[in-house]
PDB file of C-alpha atoms and ligand atoms in Angstrom:
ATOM      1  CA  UNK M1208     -22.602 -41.908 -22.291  1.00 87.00           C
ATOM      2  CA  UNK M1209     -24.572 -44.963 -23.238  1.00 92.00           C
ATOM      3  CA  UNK M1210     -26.325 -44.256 -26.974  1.00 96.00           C
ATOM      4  CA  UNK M1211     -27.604 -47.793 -27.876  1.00 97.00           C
ATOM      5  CA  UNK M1212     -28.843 -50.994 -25.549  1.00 96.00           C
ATOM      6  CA  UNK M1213     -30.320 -53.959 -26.297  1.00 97.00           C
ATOM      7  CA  UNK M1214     -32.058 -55.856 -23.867  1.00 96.00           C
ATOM      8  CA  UNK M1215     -33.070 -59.297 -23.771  1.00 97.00           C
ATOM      9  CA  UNK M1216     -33.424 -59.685 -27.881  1.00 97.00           C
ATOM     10  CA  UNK M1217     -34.695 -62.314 -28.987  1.00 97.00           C
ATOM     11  CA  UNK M1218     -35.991 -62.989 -32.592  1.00 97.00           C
ATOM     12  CA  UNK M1219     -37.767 -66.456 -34.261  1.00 96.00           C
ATOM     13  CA  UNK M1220     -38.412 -66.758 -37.489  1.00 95.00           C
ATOM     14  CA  UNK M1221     -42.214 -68.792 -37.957  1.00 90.00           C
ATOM     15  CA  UNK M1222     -44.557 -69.781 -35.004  1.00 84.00           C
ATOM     16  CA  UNK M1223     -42.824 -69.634 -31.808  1.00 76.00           C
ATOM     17  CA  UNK M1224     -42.988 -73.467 -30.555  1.00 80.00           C
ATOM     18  CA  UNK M1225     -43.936 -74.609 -33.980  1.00 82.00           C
ATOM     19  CA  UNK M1226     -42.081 -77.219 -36.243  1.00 85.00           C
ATOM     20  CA  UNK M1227     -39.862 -75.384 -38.305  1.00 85.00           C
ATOM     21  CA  UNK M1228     -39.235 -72.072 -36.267  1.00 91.00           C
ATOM     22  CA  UNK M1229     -35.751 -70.721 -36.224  1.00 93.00           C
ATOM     23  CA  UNK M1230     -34.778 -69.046 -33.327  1.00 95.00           C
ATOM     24  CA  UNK M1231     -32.172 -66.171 -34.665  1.00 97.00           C
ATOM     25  CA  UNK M1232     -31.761 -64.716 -31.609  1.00 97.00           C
ATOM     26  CA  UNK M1233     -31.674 -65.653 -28.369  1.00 96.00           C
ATOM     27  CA  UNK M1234     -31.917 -63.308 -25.376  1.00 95.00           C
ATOM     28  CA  UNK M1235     -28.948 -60.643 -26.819  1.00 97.00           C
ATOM     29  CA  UNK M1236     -27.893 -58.142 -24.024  1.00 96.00           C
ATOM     30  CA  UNK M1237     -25.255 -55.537 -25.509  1.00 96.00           C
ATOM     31  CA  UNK M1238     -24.638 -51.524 -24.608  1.00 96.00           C
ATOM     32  CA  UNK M1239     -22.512 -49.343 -26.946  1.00 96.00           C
ATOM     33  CA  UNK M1240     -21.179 -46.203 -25.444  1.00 95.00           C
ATOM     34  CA  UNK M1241     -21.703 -42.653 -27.750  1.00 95.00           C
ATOM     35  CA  UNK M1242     -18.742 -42.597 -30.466  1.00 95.00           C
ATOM     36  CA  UNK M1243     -17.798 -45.864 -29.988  1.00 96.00           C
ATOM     37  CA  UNK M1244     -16.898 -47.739 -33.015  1.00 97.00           C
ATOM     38  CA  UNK M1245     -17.824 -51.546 -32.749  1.00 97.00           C
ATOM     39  CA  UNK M1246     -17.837 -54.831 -34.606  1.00 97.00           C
ATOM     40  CA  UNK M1247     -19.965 -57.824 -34.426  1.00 97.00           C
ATOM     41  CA  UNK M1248     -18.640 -61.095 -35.640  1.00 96.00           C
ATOM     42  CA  UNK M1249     -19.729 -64.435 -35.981  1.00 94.00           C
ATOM     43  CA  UNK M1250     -19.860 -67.802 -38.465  1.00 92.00           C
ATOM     44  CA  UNK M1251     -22.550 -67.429 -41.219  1.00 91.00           C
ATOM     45  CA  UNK M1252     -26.213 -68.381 -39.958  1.00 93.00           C
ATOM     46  CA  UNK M1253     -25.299 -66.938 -35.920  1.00 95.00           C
ATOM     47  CA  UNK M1254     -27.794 -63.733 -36.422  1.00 96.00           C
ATOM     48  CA  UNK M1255     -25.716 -60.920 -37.359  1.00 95.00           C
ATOM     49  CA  UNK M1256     -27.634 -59.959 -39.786  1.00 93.00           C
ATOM     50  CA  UNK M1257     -30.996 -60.493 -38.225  1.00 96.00           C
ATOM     51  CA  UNK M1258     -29.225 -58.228 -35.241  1.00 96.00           C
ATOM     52  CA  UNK M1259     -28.524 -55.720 -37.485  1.00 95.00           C
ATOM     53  CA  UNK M1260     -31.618 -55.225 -39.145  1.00 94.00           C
ATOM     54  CA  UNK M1261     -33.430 -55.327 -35.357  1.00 96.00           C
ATOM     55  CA  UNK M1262     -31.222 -52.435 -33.970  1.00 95.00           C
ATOM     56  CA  UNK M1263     -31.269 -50.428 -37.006  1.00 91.00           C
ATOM     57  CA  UNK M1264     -35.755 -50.622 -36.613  1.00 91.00           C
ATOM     58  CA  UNK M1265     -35.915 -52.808 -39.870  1.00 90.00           C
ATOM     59  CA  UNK M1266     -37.376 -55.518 -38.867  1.00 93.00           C
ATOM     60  CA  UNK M1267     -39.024 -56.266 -35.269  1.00 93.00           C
ATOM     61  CA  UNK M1268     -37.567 -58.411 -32.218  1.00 96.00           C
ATOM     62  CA  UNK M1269     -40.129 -61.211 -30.784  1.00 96.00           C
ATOM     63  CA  UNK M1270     -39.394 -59.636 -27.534  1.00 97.00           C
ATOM     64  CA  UNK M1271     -36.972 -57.884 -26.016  1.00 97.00           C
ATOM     65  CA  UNK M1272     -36.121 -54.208 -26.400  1.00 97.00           C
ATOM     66  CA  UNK M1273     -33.594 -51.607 -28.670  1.00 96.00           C
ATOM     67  CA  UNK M1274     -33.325 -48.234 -27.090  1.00 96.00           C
ATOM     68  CA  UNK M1275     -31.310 -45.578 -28.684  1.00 95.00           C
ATOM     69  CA  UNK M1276     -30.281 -42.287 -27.123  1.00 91.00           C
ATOM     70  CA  UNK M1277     -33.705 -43.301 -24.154  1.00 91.00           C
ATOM     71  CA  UNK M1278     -36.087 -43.588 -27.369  1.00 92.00           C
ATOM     72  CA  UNK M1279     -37.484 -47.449 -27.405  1.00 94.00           C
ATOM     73  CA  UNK M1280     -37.528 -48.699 -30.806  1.00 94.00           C
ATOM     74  CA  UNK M1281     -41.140 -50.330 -29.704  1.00 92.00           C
ATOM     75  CA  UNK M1282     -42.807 -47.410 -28.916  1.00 93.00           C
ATOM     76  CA  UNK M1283     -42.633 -46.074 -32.176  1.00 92.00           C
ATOM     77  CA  UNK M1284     -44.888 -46.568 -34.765  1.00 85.00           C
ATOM     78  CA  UNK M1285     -44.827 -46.449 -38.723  1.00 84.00           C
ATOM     79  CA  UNK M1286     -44.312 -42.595 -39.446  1.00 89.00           C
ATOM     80  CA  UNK M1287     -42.740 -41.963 -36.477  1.00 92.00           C
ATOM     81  CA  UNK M1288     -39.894 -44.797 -36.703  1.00 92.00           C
ATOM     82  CA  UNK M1289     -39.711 -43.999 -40.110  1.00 91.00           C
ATOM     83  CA  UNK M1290     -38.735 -40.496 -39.669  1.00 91.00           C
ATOM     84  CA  UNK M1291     -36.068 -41.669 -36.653  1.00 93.00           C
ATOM     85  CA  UNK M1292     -34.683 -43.837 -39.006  1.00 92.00           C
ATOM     86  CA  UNK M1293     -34.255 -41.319 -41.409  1.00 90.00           C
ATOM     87  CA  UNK M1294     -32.631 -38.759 -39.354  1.00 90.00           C
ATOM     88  CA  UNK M1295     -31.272 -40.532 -36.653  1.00 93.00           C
ATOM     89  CA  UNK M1296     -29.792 -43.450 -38.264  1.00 95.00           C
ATOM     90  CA  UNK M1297     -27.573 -43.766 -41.263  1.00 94.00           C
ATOM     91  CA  UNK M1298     -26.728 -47.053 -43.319  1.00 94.00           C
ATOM     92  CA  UNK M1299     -24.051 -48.696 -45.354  1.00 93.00           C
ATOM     93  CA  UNK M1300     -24.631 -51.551 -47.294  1.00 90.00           C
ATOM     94  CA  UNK M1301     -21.718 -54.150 -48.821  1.00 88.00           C
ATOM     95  CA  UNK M1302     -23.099 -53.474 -52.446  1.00 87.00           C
ATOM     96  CA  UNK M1303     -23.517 -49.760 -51.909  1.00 89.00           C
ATOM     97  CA  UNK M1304     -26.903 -49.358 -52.518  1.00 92.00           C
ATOM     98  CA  UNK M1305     -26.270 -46.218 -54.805  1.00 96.00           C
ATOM     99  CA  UNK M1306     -29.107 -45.105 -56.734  1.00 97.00           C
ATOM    100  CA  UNK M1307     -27.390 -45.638 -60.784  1.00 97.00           C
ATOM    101  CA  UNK M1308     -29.542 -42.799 -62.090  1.00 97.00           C
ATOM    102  CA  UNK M1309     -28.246 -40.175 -59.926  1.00 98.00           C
ATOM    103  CA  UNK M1310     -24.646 -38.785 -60.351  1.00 98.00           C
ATOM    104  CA  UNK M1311     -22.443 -38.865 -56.981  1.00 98.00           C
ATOM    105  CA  UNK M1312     -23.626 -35.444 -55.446  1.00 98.00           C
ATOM    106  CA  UNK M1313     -27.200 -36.482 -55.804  1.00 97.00           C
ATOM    107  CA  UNK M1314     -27.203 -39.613 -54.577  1.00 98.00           C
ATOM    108  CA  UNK M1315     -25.536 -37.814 -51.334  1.00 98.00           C
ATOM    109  CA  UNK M1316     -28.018 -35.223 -51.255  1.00 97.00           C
ATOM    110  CA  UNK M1317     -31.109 -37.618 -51.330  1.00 96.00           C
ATOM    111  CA  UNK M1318     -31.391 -38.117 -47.877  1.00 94.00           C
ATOM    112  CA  UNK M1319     -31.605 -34.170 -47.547  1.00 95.00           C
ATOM    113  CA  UNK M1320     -33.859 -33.889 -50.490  1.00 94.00           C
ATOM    114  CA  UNK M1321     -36.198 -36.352 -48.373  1.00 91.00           C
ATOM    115  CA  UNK M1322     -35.954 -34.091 -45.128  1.00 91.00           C
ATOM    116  CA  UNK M1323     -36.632 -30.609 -47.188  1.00 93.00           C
ATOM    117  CA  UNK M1324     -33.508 -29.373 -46.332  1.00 95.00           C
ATOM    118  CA  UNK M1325     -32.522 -26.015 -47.963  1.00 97.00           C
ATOM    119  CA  UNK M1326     -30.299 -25.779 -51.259  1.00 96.00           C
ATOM    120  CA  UNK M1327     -27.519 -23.822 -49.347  1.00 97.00           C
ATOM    121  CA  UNK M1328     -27.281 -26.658 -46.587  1.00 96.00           C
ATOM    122  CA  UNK M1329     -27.543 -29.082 -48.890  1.00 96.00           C
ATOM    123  CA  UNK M1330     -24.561 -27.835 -51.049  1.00 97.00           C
ATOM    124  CA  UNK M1331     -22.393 -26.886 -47.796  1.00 97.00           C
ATOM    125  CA  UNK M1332     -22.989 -30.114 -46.819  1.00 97.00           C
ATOM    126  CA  UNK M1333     -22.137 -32.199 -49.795  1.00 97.00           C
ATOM    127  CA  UNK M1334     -18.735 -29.915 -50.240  1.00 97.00           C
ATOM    128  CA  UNK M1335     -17.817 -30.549 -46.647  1.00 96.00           C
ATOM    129  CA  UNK M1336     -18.036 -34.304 -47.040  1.00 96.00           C
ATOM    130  CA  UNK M1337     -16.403 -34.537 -50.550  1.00 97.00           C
ATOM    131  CA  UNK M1338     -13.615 -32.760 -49.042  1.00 95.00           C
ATOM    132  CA  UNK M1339     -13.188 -35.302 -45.871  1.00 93.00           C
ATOM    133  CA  UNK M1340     -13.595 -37.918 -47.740  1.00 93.00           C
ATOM    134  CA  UNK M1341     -11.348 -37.295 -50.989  1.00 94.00           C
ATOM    135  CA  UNK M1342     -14.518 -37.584 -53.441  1.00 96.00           C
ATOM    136  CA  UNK M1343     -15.122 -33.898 -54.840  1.00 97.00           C
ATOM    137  CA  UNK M1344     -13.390 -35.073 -58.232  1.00 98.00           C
ATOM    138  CA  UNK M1345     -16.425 -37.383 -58.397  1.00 98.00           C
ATOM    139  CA  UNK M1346     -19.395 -35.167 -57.505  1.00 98.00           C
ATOM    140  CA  UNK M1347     -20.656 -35.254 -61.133  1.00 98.00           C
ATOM    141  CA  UNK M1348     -20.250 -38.428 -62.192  1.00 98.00           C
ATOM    142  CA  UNK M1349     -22.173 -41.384 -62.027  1.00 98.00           C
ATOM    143  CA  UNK M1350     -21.860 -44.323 -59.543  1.00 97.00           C
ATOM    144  CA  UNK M1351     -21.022 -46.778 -62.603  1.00 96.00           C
ATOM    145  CA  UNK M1352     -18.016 -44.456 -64.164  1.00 97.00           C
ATOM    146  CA  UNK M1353     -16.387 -44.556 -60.485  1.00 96.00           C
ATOM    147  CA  UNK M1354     -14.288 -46.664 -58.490  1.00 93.00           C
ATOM    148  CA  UNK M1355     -15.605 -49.351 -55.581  1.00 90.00           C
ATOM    149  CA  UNK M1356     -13.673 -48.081 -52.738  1.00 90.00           C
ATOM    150  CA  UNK M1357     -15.435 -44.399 -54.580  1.00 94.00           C
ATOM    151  CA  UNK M1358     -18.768 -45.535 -54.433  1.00 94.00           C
ATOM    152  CA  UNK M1359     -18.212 -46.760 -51.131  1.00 92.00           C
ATOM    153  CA  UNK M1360     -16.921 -43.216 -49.755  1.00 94.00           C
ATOM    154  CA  UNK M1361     -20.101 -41.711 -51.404  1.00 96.00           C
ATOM    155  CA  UNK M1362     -22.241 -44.246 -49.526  1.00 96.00           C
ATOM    156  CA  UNK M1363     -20.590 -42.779 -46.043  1.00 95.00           C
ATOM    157  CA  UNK M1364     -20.685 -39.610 -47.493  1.00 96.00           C
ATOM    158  CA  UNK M1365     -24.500 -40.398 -47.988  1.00 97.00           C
ATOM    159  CA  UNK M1366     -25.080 -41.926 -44.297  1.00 96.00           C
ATOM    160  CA  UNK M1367     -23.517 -39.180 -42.623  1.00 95.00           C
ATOM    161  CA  UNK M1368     -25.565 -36.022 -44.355  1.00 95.00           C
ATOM    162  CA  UNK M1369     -28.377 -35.937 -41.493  1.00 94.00           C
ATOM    163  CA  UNK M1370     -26.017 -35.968 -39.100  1.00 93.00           C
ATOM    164  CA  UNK M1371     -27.158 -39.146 -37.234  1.00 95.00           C
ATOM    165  CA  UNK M1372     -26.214 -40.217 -34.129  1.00 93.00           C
ATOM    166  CA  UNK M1373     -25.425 -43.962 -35.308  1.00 96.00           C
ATOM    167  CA  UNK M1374     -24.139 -45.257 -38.209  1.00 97.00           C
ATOM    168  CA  UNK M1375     -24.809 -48.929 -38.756  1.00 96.00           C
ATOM    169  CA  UNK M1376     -22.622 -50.733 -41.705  1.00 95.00           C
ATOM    170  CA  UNK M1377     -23.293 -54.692 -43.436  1.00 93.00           C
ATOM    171  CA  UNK M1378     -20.119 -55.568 -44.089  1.00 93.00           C
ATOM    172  CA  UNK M1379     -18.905 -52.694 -45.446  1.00 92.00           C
ATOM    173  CA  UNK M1380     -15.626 -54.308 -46.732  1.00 93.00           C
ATOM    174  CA  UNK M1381     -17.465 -57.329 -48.322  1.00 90.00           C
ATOM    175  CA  UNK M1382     -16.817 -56.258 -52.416  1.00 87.00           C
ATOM    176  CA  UNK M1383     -13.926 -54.355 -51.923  1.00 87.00           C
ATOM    177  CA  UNK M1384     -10.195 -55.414 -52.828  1.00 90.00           C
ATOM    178  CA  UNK M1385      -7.514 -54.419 -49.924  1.00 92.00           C
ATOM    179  CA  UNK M1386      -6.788 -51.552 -50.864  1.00 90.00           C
ATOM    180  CA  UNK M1387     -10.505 -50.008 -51.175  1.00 89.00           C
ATOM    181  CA  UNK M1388     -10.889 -51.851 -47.558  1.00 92.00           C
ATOM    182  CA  UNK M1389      -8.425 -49.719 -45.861  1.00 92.00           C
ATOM    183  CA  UNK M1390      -9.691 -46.646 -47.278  1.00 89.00           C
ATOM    184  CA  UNK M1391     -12.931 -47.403 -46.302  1.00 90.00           C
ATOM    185  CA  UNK M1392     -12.201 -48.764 -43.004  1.00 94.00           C
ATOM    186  CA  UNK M1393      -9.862 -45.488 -42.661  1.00 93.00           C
ATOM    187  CA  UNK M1394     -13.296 -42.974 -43.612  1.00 91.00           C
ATOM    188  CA  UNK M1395     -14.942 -44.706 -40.562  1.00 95.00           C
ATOM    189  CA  UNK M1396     -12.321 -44.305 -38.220  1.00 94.00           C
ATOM    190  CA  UNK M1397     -12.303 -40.231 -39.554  1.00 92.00           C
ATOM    191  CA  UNK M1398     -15.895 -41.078 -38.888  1.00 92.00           C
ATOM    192  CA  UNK M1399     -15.966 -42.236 -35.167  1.00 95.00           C
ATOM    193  CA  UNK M1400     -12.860 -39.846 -33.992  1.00 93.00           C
ATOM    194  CA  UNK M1401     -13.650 -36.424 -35.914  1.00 90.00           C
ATOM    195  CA  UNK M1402     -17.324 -36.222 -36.755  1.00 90.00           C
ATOM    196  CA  UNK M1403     -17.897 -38.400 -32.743  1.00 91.00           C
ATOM    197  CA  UNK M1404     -20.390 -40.470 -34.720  1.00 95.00           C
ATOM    198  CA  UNK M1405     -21.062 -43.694 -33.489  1.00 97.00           C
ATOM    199  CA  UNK M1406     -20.499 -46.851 -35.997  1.00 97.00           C
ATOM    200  CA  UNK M1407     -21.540 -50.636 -35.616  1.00 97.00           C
ATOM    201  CA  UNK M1408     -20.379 -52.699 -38.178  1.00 96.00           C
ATOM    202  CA  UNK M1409     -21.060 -56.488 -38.688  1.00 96.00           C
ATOM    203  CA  UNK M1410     -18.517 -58.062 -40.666  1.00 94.00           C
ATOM    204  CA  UNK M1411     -16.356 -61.721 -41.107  1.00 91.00           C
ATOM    205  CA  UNK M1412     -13.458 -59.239 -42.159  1.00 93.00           C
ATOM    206  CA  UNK M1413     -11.249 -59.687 -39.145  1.00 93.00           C
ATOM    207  CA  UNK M1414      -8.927 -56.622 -41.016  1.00 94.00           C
ATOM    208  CA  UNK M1415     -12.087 -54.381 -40.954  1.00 95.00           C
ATOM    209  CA  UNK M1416     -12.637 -55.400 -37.406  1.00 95.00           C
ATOM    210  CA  UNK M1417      -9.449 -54.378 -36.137  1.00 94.00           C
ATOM    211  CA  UNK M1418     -10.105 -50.757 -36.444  1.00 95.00           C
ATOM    212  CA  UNK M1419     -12.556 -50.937 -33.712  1.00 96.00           C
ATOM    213  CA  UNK M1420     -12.483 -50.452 -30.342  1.00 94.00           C
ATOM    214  CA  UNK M1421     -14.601 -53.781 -29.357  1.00 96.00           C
ATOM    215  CA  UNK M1422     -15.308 -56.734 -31.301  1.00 97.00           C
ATOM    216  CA  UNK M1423     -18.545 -59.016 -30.289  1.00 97.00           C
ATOM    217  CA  UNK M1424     -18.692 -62.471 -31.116  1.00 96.00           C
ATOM    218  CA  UNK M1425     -21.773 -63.578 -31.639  1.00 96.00           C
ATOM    219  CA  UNK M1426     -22.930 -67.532 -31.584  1.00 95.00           C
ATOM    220  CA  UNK M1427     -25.899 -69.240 -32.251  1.00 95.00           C
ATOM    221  CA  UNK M1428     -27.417 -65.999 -31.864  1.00 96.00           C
ATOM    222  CA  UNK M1429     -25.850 -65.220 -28.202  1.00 96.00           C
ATOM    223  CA  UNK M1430     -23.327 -63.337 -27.671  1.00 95.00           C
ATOM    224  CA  UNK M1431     -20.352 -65.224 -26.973  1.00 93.00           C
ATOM    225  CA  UNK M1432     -17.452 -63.324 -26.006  1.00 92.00           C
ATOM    226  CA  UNK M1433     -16.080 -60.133 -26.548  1.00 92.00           C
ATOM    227  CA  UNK M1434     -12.386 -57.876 -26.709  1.00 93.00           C
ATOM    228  CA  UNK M1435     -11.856 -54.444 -26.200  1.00 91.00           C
ATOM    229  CA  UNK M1436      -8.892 -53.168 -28.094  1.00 85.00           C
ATOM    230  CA  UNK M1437      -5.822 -51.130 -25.662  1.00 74.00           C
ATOM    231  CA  UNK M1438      -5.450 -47.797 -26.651  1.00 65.00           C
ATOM    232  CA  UNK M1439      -2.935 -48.406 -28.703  1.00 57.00           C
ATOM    233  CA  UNK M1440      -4.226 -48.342 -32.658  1.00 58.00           C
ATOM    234  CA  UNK M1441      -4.591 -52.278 -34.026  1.00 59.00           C
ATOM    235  CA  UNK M1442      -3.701 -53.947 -30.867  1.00 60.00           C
ATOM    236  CA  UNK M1443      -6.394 -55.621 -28.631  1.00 66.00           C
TER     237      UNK M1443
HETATM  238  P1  ADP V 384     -25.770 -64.235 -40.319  1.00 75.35           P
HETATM  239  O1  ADP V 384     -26.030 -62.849 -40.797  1.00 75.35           O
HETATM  240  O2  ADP V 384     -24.880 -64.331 -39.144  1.00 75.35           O
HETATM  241  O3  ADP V 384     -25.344 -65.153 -41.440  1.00 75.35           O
HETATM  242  P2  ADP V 384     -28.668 -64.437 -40.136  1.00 75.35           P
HETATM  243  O4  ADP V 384     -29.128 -63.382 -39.214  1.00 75.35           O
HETATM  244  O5  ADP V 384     -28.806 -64.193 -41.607  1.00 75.35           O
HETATM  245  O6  ADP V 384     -27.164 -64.833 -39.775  1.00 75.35           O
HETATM  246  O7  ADP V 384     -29.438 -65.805 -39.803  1.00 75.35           O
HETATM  247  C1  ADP V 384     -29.578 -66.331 -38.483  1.00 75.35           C
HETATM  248  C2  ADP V 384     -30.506 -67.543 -38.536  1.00 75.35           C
HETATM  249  O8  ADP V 384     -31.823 -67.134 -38.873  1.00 75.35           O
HETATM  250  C3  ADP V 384     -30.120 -68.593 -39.573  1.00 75.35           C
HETATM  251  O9  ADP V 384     -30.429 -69.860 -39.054  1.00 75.35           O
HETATM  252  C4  ADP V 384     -31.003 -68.242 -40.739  1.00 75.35           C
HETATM  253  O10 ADP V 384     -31.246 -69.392 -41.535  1.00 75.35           O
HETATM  254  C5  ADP V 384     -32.265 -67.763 -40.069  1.00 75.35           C
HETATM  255  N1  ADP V 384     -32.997 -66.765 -40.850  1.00 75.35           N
HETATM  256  C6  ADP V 384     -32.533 -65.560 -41.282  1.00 75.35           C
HETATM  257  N2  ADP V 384     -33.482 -64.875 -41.932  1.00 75.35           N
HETATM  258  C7  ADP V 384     -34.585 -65.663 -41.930  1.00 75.35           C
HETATM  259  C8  ADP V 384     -35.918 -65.530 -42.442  1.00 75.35           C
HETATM  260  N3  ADP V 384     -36.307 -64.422 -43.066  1.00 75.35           N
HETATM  261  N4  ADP V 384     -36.791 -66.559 -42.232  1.00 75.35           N
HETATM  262  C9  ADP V 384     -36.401 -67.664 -41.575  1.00 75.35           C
HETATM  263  N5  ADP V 384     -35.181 -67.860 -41.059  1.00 75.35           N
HETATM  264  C10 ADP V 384     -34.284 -66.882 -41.240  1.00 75.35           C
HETATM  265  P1  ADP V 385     -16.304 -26.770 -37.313  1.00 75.35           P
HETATM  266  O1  ADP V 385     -16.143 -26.918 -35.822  1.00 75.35           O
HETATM  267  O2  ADP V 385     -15.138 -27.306 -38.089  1.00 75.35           O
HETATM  268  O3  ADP V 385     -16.795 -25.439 -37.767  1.00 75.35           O
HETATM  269  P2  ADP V 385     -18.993 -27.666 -37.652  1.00 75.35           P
HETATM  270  O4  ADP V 385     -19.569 -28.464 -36.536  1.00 75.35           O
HETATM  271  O5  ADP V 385     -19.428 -26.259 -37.798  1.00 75.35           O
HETATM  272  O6  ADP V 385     -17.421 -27.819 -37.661  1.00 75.35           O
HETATM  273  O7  ADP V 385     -19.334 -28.421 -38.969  1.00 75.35           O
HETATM  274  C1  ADP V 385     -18.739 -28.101 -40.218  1.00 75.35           C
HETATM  275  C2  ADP V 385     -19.532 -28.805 -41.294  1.00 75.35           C
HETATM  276  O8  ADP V 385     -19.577 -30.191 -40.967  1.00 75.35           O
HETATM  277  C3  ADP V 385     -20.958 -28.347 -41.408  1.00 75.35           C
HETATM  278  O9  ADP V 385     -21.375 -28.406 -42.757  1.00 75.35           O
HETATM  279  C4  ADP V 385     -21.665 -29.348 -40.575  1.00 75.35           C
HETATM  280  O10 ADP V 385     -22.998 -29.437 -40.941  1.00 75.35           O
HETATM  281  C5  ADP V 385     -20.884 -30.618 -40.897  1.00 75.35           C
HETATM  282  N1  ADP V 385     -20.951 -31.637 -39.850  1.00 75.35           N
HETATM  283  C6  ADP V 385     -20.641 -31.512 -38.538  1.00 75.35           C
HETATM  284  N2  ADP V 385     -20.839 -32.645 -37.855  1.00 75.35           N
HETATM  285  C7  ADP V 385     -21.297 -33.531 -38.765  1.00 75.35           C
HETATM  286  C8  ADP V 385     -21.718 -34.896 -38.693  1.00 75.35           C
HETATM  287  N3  ADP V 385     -21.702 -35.581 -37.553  1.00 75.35           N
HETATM  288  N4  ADP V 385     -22.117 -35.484 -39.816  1.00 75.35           N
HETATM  289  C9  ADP V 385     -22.147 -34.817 -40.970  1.00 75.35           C
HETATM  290  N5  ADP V 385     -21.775 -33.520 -41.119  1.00 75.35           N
HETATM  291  C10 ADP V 385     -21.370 -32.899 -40.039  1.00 75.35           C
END
């Protein structure tokens, strides 16, 4: 089943027409099937981030339309958007994003705390993610006294709490040594195949991009070509 598709985006930066405009964008067309986990590549400056932040309802295409799961991104307005974001969506950023005043366990319960959730979910929630993702040791601690590849799993950990039917990821590899990258990349594929969450993940990292199923290239902010990987793991 189809759970994201973007139709004719296109995004410029400034006046449209006017001297000094950037057009980021230009007439994207791309359709990611539910629990599909897929990369989008492409030189510095070629839109990836600008895409990212347009699918995930940060920021606004010129024209052109994001639906997810039959909901149009443009139909929905401040509170409304901001509450699909919240549940609906989930986020990982390269640097983490982890909230230094919080220990581990809070920082993954935040998004909860936000939504009113009760205590009991809360805490059955946390335990159950700790546990897939090898973190419980850390629970207490705080994001400084941890490892990267540690903060990172807390950061998916934190994404995944209100169970949202996309997870989008900024290069999610980006600070991480080799090691921390396969363990991450490794979470995300648990991810994808045993929680059936979708992930998009824009990245330069061709190792992070080979444990998706599809890679997009994006150029000059069209897509440019694409590969679908054979069902056999790392081989496209
Ligand atoms: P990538 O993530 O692939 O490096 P970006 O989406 O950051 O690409 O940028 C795509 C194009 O849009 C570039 O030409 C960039 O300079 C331009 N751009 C990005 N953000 C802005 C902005 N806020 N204002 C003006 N131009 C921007
Ligand atoms: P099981 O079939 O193993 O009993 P459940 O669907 O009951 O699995 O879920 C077990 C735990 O995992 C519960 O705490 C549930 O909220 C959590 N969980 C299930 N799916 C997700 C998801 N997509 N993201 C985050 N947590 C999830």
């Amino acid at each position: 089943m189809n759970i994201l598709e973007v139709r004719n985006v296109v995004k410029v930066y400034g006046e449209p027409h006017v001297d000094g405009a950037t057009t980021a964008l230009n007439n994207i067309e791309l359709s990611v099937d539910e629990g599909e986990f897929i990369a989008i590549m492409g030189p510095s400056g070629s839109g990836k981030t600008t895409l990212l932040n347009i699918l995930s309802g940060i920021d606004k295409p010129t024209s052109g339309e994001i639906v997810i799961r039959g909901q149009n991104l443009n139909d929905m307005k401040g509170d409304a958007l901001g509450q699909f974001r919240r549940t609906s969506l989930g986020y990982i950023f390269q640097d983490f994003n982890l909230l230094e005043s919080l220990t581990v366990k809070e920082n993954i319960m935040l998004p909860m705390i936000l939504e009113k959730k009760k205590s009991a979910e809360m805490e059955e929630k946390v335990q159950y993610l700790a546990k897939l993702f090898q973190i419980e040791s850390i629970l207490n601690k705080y994001p400084y006294n941890v490892s990267g590849g540690q903060q990172q799993r807390a950061a998916v950990s934190r994404a995944l709490v209100n169970e949202p039917q996309i997870i989008f990821a900024d290069e999610p590899t980006g600070n991480l040594d080799s090691k921390s990258s396969t363990a991450i990349m490794e979470c995300l594929e648990r991810v994808v195949q045993e929680l059936s969450t979708t992930v998009l993940l824009v990245t330069h990292d061709v190792f992070a991009a080979s444990y998706c199923h599809r890679v997009v290239f994006i150029r000059d902010g069209t897509v440019h070509s694409s590969i679908e990987k054979k069902s056999d793991r790392k081989q496209f």
